[in-house]
Structure formats: C-alpha cells, structure tokens
C-alpha cells in the first residue's frame, strides 16, 4: 500500500507539461477515467480482505484482445487464444461493463482548461494548445497532418525555444483517439506566466501561414520522401511487427492496411493541401471549423 501511495504522490511532482497533458487527456479526450488524487483518497478505505476478495473475482468475467505473431497457422493461433480462455476459466464480460475509451466531441470554439499543480516549489508553468482537425480514419488527413507537424515543429522550436528562450520543453506533435479527430498540439514549459506563454503561441499561429506560403517545394518533396522511406523500412524483429499490428487492435479500428494507405496517400498530398488544412482548422482568421482547447 505504501508503494502505491508513493506512486500516486509522485504524480504531483511531474513536470508541469506532462501533468497538463495527462489531465487534459482525462478531462477532454478519454472517458471514463479516475484521477490519481481520487484514487489516492480511497486507499485508506481498502483492506487486505478487499484485496483478497478482489483476487478471487478479478477474472470471473473478462474481455481480452490477443495477438499471436510468429510462424503459426490460423488454426494454431485460434487454439492459442482458446487455451488462454480456458486457463482463465472466465465468463464473457457483459457489454455494459466494457466501456472502451472514447473521444469527447469538442464543438467549434476556443476553450481554456486550467490545472493547478500541487507542488508548491515548482517554478515552471506549462501551456498546451490543442487544435482539432481532420478525421483520424482518413489516410489523406493523417498524412497531411504528419507533414504539417514536421514543418511546424522545427519552426515552433526555433522561434519559442532558440530565439525567445521561453523554456526547455517546446514542441509540436499530433495524436488521435480511436476513430475521432486528429489533434495538433503545441506545448511550452517555462518560468514565464502561462498567459504570456499562450500569447507567444498565438503569435506563432498568426505568422505561420506565411511560412507555409513561402515553404520551398523542393524541401517539401524531400520531406515527403523522408516520411515515405521511414514508413517503408523493413521491420527487423518480431516485436516491431507485433507493435505495428497491435496499434489498430488497441485503437479498435482494425485497419491493418493503414500504413500502406498512408504511403500511397503521401504521393498525392501537395503543399497546398497542408496550407489548406492549416487555414481550414488552425488559422483563427480563416478556419471554417475552429475547435481549440488550451
């Protein structure tokens, strides 16, 4: 119990940017969830008898996903799954008890989420600006977003970290949740006031359209080829192959042709498409659908 309590306590002392990303994900992107602080409050109510009883019933009803990778025939893989099921001796978990992660539908608008850290000695603040854009199951949207992030992250780091020296943790990334929308995230952690950090992100947003307009076509084509080459790299281990196959299983899309579709889509995406995505979803002056959470 002491170890579990310490693990929950350590979360309070994580870097602000990681705390913020985790809490925003819980509040805005994934339901249901339980926060570390709420679980910590329940620890005093848990007894050894509760743990023993839970052990006896934890596998009474289960829902599990299984991936078998190697030199197996389909029938052998099915037999392996059946053996696991027999070992567990479990009943199927009722549908109402199995609630997969879902993405909260963020309506158009600009929202601000505030999270107060619990470490009184922490000097740093953090801001993570999230822009929702594109459909995660659309290969063209995914590849366009990948190119946009590759262009933006270098420019963003150079401006806010190198030139303005606002903090050490500065970056741009993208992620998606199951079959929901894509999200572009711009993050900054530093000692400046969060309001000022947000203003500097806004300044970058307002000026980045011109960067895309002036972006060199030759450089863009090289970027496309670089991403395609990385996607086409031959996997060198069974673990790597399993990880690639497990992602669509974990996300419940079961789109095992995803990578091949993205490589094919890369050949069709043009710089104008990247600019269109920026103007359609992220540029506040031109966005048709502007959904943002800071």
Protein backbone atom coordinates (compact mmCIF):
# COMPACT_ATOMS: atom_id res chain seq x y z
CA UNK A 1 0.00 0.00 0.00
CA UNK A 2 2.89 2.35 0.79
CA UNK A 3 4.36 1.83 -2.69
CA UNK A 4 1.03 2.57 -4.38
CA UNK A 5 0.55 5.69 -2.27
CA UNK A 6 4.06 6.87 -3.18
CA UNK A 7 3.35 6.32 -6.88
CA UNK A 8 0.26 8.49 -6.65
CA UNK A 9 2.21 11.10 -4.68
CA UNK A 10 4.98 11.21 -7.28
CA UNK A 11 2.50 12.24 -9.96
CA UNK A 12 2.16 15.59 -8.21
CA UNK A 13 5.86 16.29 -8.79
CA UNK A 14 5.98 15.50 -12.50
CA UNK A 15 6.96 18.24 -14.92
CA UNK A 16 4.05 20.66 -15.42
CA UNK A 17 3.72 19.97 -19.15
CA UNK A 18 3.28 16.22 -18.55
CA UNK A 19 0.77 16.84 -15.77
CA UNK A 20 -1.19 19.15 -18.03
CA UNK A 21 -1.23 16.77 -20.99
CA UNK A 22 -2.35 13.88 -18.80
CA UNK A 23 -5.10 15.84 -17.08
CA UNK A 24 -6.37 17.34 -20.34
CA UNK A 25 -6.49 13.89 -21.87
CA UNK A 26 -8.54 12.60 -18.96
CA UNK A 27 -10.91 15.55 -18.90
CA UNK A 28 -11.37 16.12 -22.61
CA UNK A 29 -10.41 13.06 -24.58
CA UNK A 30 -10.99 9.84 -22.67
CA UNK A 31 -14.00 8.71 -20.65
CA UNK A 32 -14.43 7.10 -18.24
CA UNK A 33 -11.40 7.83 -16.06
CA UNK A 34 -10.28 8.07 -12.45
CA UNK A 35 -7.74 10.69 -11.38
CA UNK A 36 -4.72 9.78 -9.26
CA UNK A 37 -5.87 12.10 -6.46
CA UNK A 38 -9.32 10.49 -6.28
CA UNK A 39 -7.79 7.00 -6.19
CA UNK A 40 -5.32 8.07 -3.50
CA UNK A 41 -8.20 9.24 -1.30
CA UNK A 42 -9.72 5.76 -1.48
CA UNK A 43 -6.58 3.92 -0.35
CA UNK A 44 -7.41 4.25 3.37
CA UNK A 45 -10.73 2.52 2.74
CA UNK A 46 -9.12 -0.56 1.15
CA UNK A 47 -8.40 -3.50 3.47
CA UNK A 48 -6.44 -6.71 2.95
CA UNK A 49 -9.74 -8.58 2.86
CA UNK A 50 -10.88 -6.37 -0.02
CA UNK A 51 -7.72 -7.23 -1.95
CA UNK A 52 -8.11 -10.96 -1.29
CA UNK A 53 -11.73 -10.88 -2.37
CA UNK A 54 -10.82 -8.95 -5.50
CA UNK A 55 -8.15 -11.51 -6.43
CA UNK A 56 -10.77 -14.25 -6.24
CA UNK A 57 -13.15 -12.44 -8.56
CA UNK A 58 -10.92 -10.38 -10.85
CA UNK A 59 -11.00 -12.98 -13.64
CA UNK A 60 -14.59 -14.09 -13.12
CA UNK A 61 -15.63 -12.16 -16.22
CA UNK A 62 -13.16 -10.75 -18.73
CA UNK A 63 -12.86 -9.09 -22.10
CA UNK A 64 -9.46 -9.54 -23.70
CA UNK A 65 -7.75 -8.97 -27.01
CA UNK A 66 -4.97 -11.24 -28.14
CA UNK A 67 -2.44 -11.03 -30.96
CA UNK A 68 -0.48 -14.12 -31.97
CA UNK A 69 2.64 -13.34 -34.02
CA UNK A 70 5.09 -15.88 -35.46
CA UNK A 71 5.14 -18.99 -37.60
CA UNK A 72 1.58 -20.03 -36.83
CA UNK A 73 -1.25 -21.29 -38.98
CA UNK A 74 -4.60 -19.53 -38.38
CA UNK A 75 -5.97 -22.61 -36.64
CA UNK A 76 -2.96 -22.71 -34.30
CA UNK A 77 -3.43 -19.06 -33.39
CA UNK A 78 -7.11 -19.70 -32.64
CA UNK A 79 -6.12 -22.66 -30.47
CA UNK A 80 -3.70 -20.47 -28.52
CA UNK A 81 -6.46 -17.96 -27.81
CA UNK A 82 -8.76 -20.76 -26.72
CA UNK A 83 -6.12 -22.10 -24.34
CA UNK A 84 -5.80 -18.69 -22.69
CA UNK A 85 -9.57 -18.53 -22.33
CA UNK A 86 -9.63 -21.98 -20.73
CA UNK A 87 -6.84 -21.06 -18.33
CA UNK A 88 -8.76 -18.00 -17.15
CA UNK A 89 -11.98 -20.01 -16.72
CA UNK A 90 -13.90 -16.77 -17.11
CA UNK A 91 -17.30 -15.73 -18.30
CA UNK A 92 -17.54 -13.10 -21.06
CA UNK A 93 -17.60 -9.58 -19.69
CA UNK A 94 -21.10 -8.09 -20.24
CA UNK A 95 -21.23 -5.38 -22.88
CA UNK A 96 -22.44 -2.76 -20.39
CA UNK A 97 -19.32 -3.39 -18.28
CA UNK A 98 -16.90 -2.97 -21.16
CA UNK A 99 -16.56 0.72 -21.95
CA UNK A 100 -13.81 1.49 -24.47
CA UNK A 101 -12.07 4.86 -24.45
CA UNK A 102 -13.92 7.49 -26.39
CA UNK A 103 -13.10 10.97 -27.60
CA UNK A 104 -15.18 13.84 -26.29
CA UNK A 105 -16.72 15.74 -29.18
CA UNK A 106 -15.26 19.25 -28.99
CA UNK A 107 -17.68 21.68 -30.58
CA UNK A 108 -16.31 24.64 -32.56
CA UNK A 109 -14.96 27.32 -30.27
CA UNK A 110 -11.96 28.31 -28.16
CA UNK A 111 -11.89 26.74 -24.70
CA UNK A 112 -9.43 27.15 -21.84
CA UNK A 113 -8.74 24.40 -19.30
CA UNK A 114 -6.81 25.34 -16.17
CA UNK A 115 -4.94 22.84 -14.00
CA UNK A 116 -3.29 23.95 -10.77
CA UNK A 117 -0.19 21.96 -9.86
CA UNK A 118 0.20 20.64 -6.30
CA UNK A 119 3.97 21.11 -5.95
CA UNK A 120 4.50 24.44 -4.10
CA UNK A 121 8.18 24.53 -5.09
CA UNK A 122 7.61 24.17 -8.83
CA UNK A 123 8.77 27.32 -10.64
CA UNK A 124 7.76 26.29 -14.15
CA UNK A 125 4.41 26.72 -15.87
CA UNK A 126 3.12 24.99 -18.98
CA UNK A 127 0.70 25.63 -21.82
CA UNK A 128 -0.56 23.04 -24.31
CA UNK A 129 -2.67 24.41 -27.17
CA UNK A 130 -4.72 21.68 -28.88
CA UNK A 131 -6.32 22.17 -32.29
CA UNK A 132 -8.78 19.55 -33.52
CA UNK A 133 -8.57 18.98 -37.25
CA UNK A 134 -9.25 16.22 -39.73
CA UNK A 135 -10.54 12.69 -39.31
CA UNK A 136 -8.25 10.07 -37.76
CA UNK A 137 -9.53 7.30 -40.05
CA UNK A 138 -8.88 9.31 -43.22
CA UNK A 139 -5.42 8.46 -44.70
CA UNK A 140 -5.18 11.79 -46.53
CA UNK A 141 -5.90 13.74 -43.35
CA UNK A 142 -3.34 11.70 -41.42
CA UNK A 143 -0.57 12.19 -43.96
CA UNK A 144 -1.36 15.88 -44.40
CA UNK A 145 -1.20 16.31 -40.62
CA UNK A 146 2.10 14.39 -40.46
CA UNK A 147 3.63 16.77 -43.00
CA UNK A 148 2.19 19.80 -41.24
CA UNK A 149 3.69 18.74 -37.90
CA UNK A 150 7.09 18.08 -39.46
CA UNK A 151 7.17 21.60 -40.86
CA UNK A 152 5.70 23.26 -37.77
CA UNK A 153 7.76 21.61 -35.06
CA UNK A 154 11.12 22.90 -36.32
CA UNK A 155 9.77 26.42 -36.81
CA UNK A 156 7.99 26.36 -33.45
CA UNK A 157 11.10 25.18 -31.58
CA UNK A 158 13.33 27.70 -33.33
CA UNK A 159 11.04 30.61 -32.53
CA UNK A 160 9.98 29.91 -28.93
CA UNK A 161 12.98 27.95 -27.65
CA UNK A 162 16.01 29.21 -29.60
CA UNK A 163 15.06 32.82 -30.25
CA UNK A 164 12.71 33.67 -27.39
CA UNK A 165 14.20 31.17 -24.88
CA UNK A 166 10.86 30.54 -23.22
CA UNK A 167 11.73 27.08 -21.88
CA UNK A 168 13.42 23.76 -22.48
CA UNK A 169 10.28 21.75 -23.24
CA UNK A 170 8.98 23.21 -26.51
CA UNK A 171 7.46 21.16 -29.28
CA UNK A 172 4.69 20.26 -31.69
CA UNK A 173 3.04 16.87 -32.04
CA UNK A 174 -0.11 15.16 -33.25
CA UNK A 175 -2.28 12.41 -31.87
CA UNK A 176 -5.71 10.89 -32.30
CA UNK A 177 -8.10 8.88 -30.19
CA UNK A 178 -9.72 5.79 -31.68
CA UNK A 179 -11.87 6.86 -34.63
CA UNK A 180 -12.14 10.50 -33.55
CA UNK A 181 -10.46 13.61 -34.90
CA UNK A 182 -6.81 14.36 -35.31
CA UNK A 183 -5.26 16.89 -32.96
CA UNK A 184 -2.29 19.20 -33.35
CA UNK A 185 -0.64 20.06 -30.02
CA UNK A 186 1.76 22.93 -29.39
CA UNK A 187 3.41 22.82 -25.97
CA UNK A 188 5.67 25.15 -23.99
CA UNK A 189 7.01 24.78 -20.46
CA UNK A 190 8.94 27.61 -18.82
CA UNK A 191 9.11 30.06 -15.94
CA UNK A 192 7.04 32.71 -17.72
CA UNK A 193 3.42 33.38 -16.82
CA UNK A 194 1.04 30.95 -18.62
CA UNK A 195 -0.84 33.86 -20.14
CA UNK A 196 2.36 35.15 -21.71
CA UNK A 197 3.28 31.68 -22.98
CA UNK A 198 -0.13 31.44 -24.60
CA UNK A 199 0.35 34.84 -26.22
CA UNK A 200 3.61 33.66 -27.76
CA UNK A 201 1.90 30.55 -29.13
CA UNK A 202 -0.78 32.78 -30.65
CA UNK A 203 1.90 34.96 -32.22
CA UNK A 204 3.41 31.88 -33.85
CA UNK A 205 -0.02 30.78 -35.07
CA UNK A 206 -0.71 34.14 -36.69
CA UNK A 207 2.60 34.15 -38.55
CA UNK A 208 2.87 30.51 -39.60
CA UNK A 209 0.61 30.79 -42.63
CA UNK A 210 3.25 32.91 -44.35
CA UNK A 211 5.86 30.25 -43.55
CA UNK A 212 3.76 27.68 -45.41
CA UNK A 213 3.16 30.04 -48.32
CA UNK A 214 6.92 30.59 -48.73
CA UNK A 215 7.94 26.98 -47.99
CA UNK A 216 10.29 25.59 -50.62
CA UNK A 217 8.73 22.95 -52.90
CA UNK A 218 11.98 21.02 -53.20
CA UNK A 219 12.28 20.88 -49.43
CA UNK A 220 8.67 19.76 -49.17
CA UNK A 221 9.20 16.92 -51.65
CA UNK A 222 12.27 15.82 -49.69
CA UNK A 223 10.15 15.76 -46.54
CA UNK A 224 7.54 13.59 -48.27
CA UNK A 225 10.22 11.15 -49.42
CA UNK A 226 11.74 11.02 -45.95
CA UNK A 227 8.43 10.12 -44.30
CA UNK A 228 7.66 7.54 -47.00
CA UNK A 229 11.10 5.94 -46.65
CA UNK A 230 10.70 5.63 -42.89
CA UNK A 231 7.26 4.05 -43.31
CA UNK A 232 8.65 1.57 -45.83
CA UNK A 233 11.55 0.49 -43.63
CA UNK A 234 11.80 -3.28 -43.28
CA UNK A 235 10.93 -4.43 -39.78
CA UNK A 236 13.87 -6.19 -38.15
CA UNK A 237 12.21 -8.02 -35.27
CA UNK A 238 9.04 -9.86 -34.34
CA UNK A 239 8.49 -7.31 -31.57
CA UNK A 240 8.43 -4.47 -34.09
CA UNK A 241 5.98 -6.35 -36.29
CA UNK A 242 3.76 -7.12 -33.32
CA UNK A 243 3.77 -3.49 -32.17
CA UNK A 244 2.77 -2.31 -35.63
CA UNK A 245 -0.10 -4.80 -35.78
CA UNK A 246 -1.21 -4.16 -32.21
CA UNK A 247 -1.85 -0.45 -32.71
CA UNK A 248 -5.01 -0.83 -34.85
CA UNK A 249 -6.21 -3.57 -32.47
CA UNK A 250 -5.72 -1.36 -29.42
CA UNK A 251 -7.44 1.55 -31.17
CA UNK A 252 -10.29 -0.75 -32.25
CA UNK A 253 -10.00 0.34 -35.89
CA UNK A 254 -8.57 -3.00 -37.11
CA UNK A 255 -7.17 -1.12 -40.09
CA UNK A 256 -4.12 -3.27 -40.80
CA UNK A 257 -3.62 -1.61 -44.19
CA UNK A 258 -3.25 1.79 -42.52
CA UNK A 259 0.47 2.21 -43.18
CA UNK A 260 0.21 1.16 -46.83
CA UNK A 261 -2.71 3.57 -47.32
CA UNK A 262 -0.70 6.39 -45.78
CA UNK A 263 2.31 5.75 -48.03
CA UNK A 264 0.02 5.78 -51.07
CA UNK A 265 -1.66 8.96 -49.84
CA UNK A 266 1.71 10.66 -49.37
CA UNK A 267 2.28 10.57 -53.12
CA UNK A 268 -0.88 12.63 -53.67
CA UNK A 269 -0.52 15.25 -50.92
CA UNK A 270 0.75 18.63 -52.06
CA UNK A 271 1.98 21.66 -50.17
CA UNK A 272 -1.31 23.39 -50.97
CA UNK A 273 -3.11 20.61 -49.07
CA UNK A 274 -1.02 21.34 -45.98
CA UNK A 275 -1.78 25.04 -46.27
CA UNK A 276 -5.48 24.24 -46.73
CA UNK A 277 -5.52 22.15 -43.53
CA UNK A 278 -3.85 24.99 -41.62
CA UNK A 279 -6.34 27.56 -42.90
CA UNK A 280 -9.35 25.27 -42.52
CA UNK A 281 -8.76 24.19 -38.92
CA UNK A 282 -5.97 26.14 -37.18
CA UNK A 283 -5.73 29.68 -38.53
CA UNK A 284 -8.29 31.61 -36.42
CA UNK A 285 -8.80 34.18 -39.21
CA UNK A 286 -9.78 31.65 -41.87
CA UNK A 287 -10.82 28.43 -40.10
CA UNK A 288 -14.16 27.02 -41.19
CA UNK A 289 -14.16 24.67 -38.19
CA UNK A 290 -12.11 26.16 -35.34
CA UNK A 291 -12.06 23.88 -32.30
CA UNK A 292 -9.29 24.67 -29.83
CA UNK A 293 -8.57 23.80 -26.21
CA UNK A 294 -5.74 25.47 -24.26
